[in-house]
Tab-separated table of C-alpha atoms in Angstrom:
chain	number	residue	atom	x	y	z
T	1	MET	CA	1.979	-14.742	-1.678
T	2	HIS	CA	1.629	-12.835	-5.000
T	3	ARG	CA	4.200	-13.449	-7.884
T	4	ILE	CA	5.402	-10.328	-9.259
T	5	ARG	CA	6.609	-10.109	-12.457
T	6	ARG	CA	9.012	-7.887	-14.578
T	7	PRO	CA	7.173	-5.047	-15.803
T	8	ARG	CA	6.314	-5.214	-19.709
T	9	HIS	CA	5.324	-2.200	-21.537
T	10	GLY	CA	5.121	0.261	-18.405
T	11	ARG	CA	2.426	-2.129	-17.154
T	12	ARG	CA	2.923	-3.037	-13.392
T	13	ALA	CA	1.711	-6.495	-12.111
T	14	GLY	CA	-0.884	-6.214	-9.744
T	15	VAL	CA	-1.819	-2.627	-9.749
T	16	GLY	CA	-4.478	-2.438	-12.843
T	17	GLY	CA	-5.630	0.769	-14.576
T	18	GLN	CA	-4.757	2.008	-17.874
T	19	LEU	CA	-2.955	4.649	-19.510
T	20	THR	CA	-4.748	7.702	-19.906
T	21	TRP	CA	-2.215	10.194	-21.533
T	22	TYR	CA	1.611	10.601	-21.675
T	23	ALA	CA	3.956	13.444	-22.628
T	24	GLU	CA	6.725	12.773	-24.955
T	25	THR	CA	8.466	15.132	-27.218
T	26	ASP	CA	11.352	12.821	-28.809
T	27	ARG	CA	10.197	11.588	-32.117
T	28	HIS	CA	11.577	8.012	-31.740
T	29	ALA	CA	10.047	7.542	-28.411
T	30	THR	CA	6.567	8.882	-29.801
T	31	THR	CA	6.731	6.490	-32.928
T	32	VAL	CA	6.900	3.682	-30.503
T	33	CYS	CA	4.529	5.017	-27.689
T	34	ALA	CA	1.943	5.706	-31.001
T	35	HIS	CA	2.457	2.000	-31.794
T	36	HIS	CA	2.279	0.284	-28.907
T	37	ARG	CA	-0.489	2.533	-27.705
T	38	PRO	CA	-2.630	3.683	-30.546
T	39	GLY	CA	-5.543	6.573	-29.346
T	40	VAL	CA	-3.600	7.204	-26.489
T	41	ALA	CA	-3.111	10.869	-26.177
T	42	ASN	CA	0.469	12.736	-26.402
T	43	LEU	CA	0.410	15.811	-24.619
T	44	GLY	CA	4.024	16.466	-26.004
T	45	ASP	CA	5.795	18.608	-23.642
T	46	VAL	CA	5.113	18.305	-20.235
T	47	ARG	CA	6.521	21.752	-19.161
T	48	ALA	CA	3.303	23.279	-21.747
T	49	ILE	CA	0.677	21.254	-20.200
T	50	ASP	CA	-2.630	22.911	-18.948
T	51	ARG	CA	-3.191	20.638	-16.518
T	52	SER	CA	-6.665	21.828	-16.177
T	53	GLN	CA	-7.185	20.963	-19.885
T	54	VAL	CA	-6.506	17.204	-19.495
T	55	PRO	CA	-8.558	14.165	-17.962
T	56	PRO	CA	-7.759	13.825	-14.383
T	57	VAL	CA	-5.720	10.650	-13.143
T	58	ASP	CA	-5.284	8.660	-9.950
T	59	VAL	CA	-1.474	7.922	-10.094
T	60	LEU	CA	1.011	10.207	-12.129
T	61	THR	CA	4.273	8.634	-12.735
T	62	ALA	CA	7.397	10.424	-14.124
T	63	GLY	CA	11.147	9.443	-15.360
T	64	LEU	CA	14.044	11.500	-15.900
T	65	PRO	CA	15.497	11.950	-19.252
T	66	CYS	CA	17.984	8.982	-20.581
T	67	THR	CA	21.524	10.533	-20.815
T	68	GLN	CA	23.723	9.196	-23.550
């Protein structure tokens, strides 16, 4: 039996891999992401990304914007 832990800082137990890039426009969120993941590219607005210009990935995840 495998133990599953709660995700921490975007990592999932047992999945492995690494974050290649992310797309974030909120200035507060980008500050947090840059602190926790230095050296990982922020591509900005996901609607403006040219897929032919970014490194390919095996798994792509997304989340809806949080509401207040």
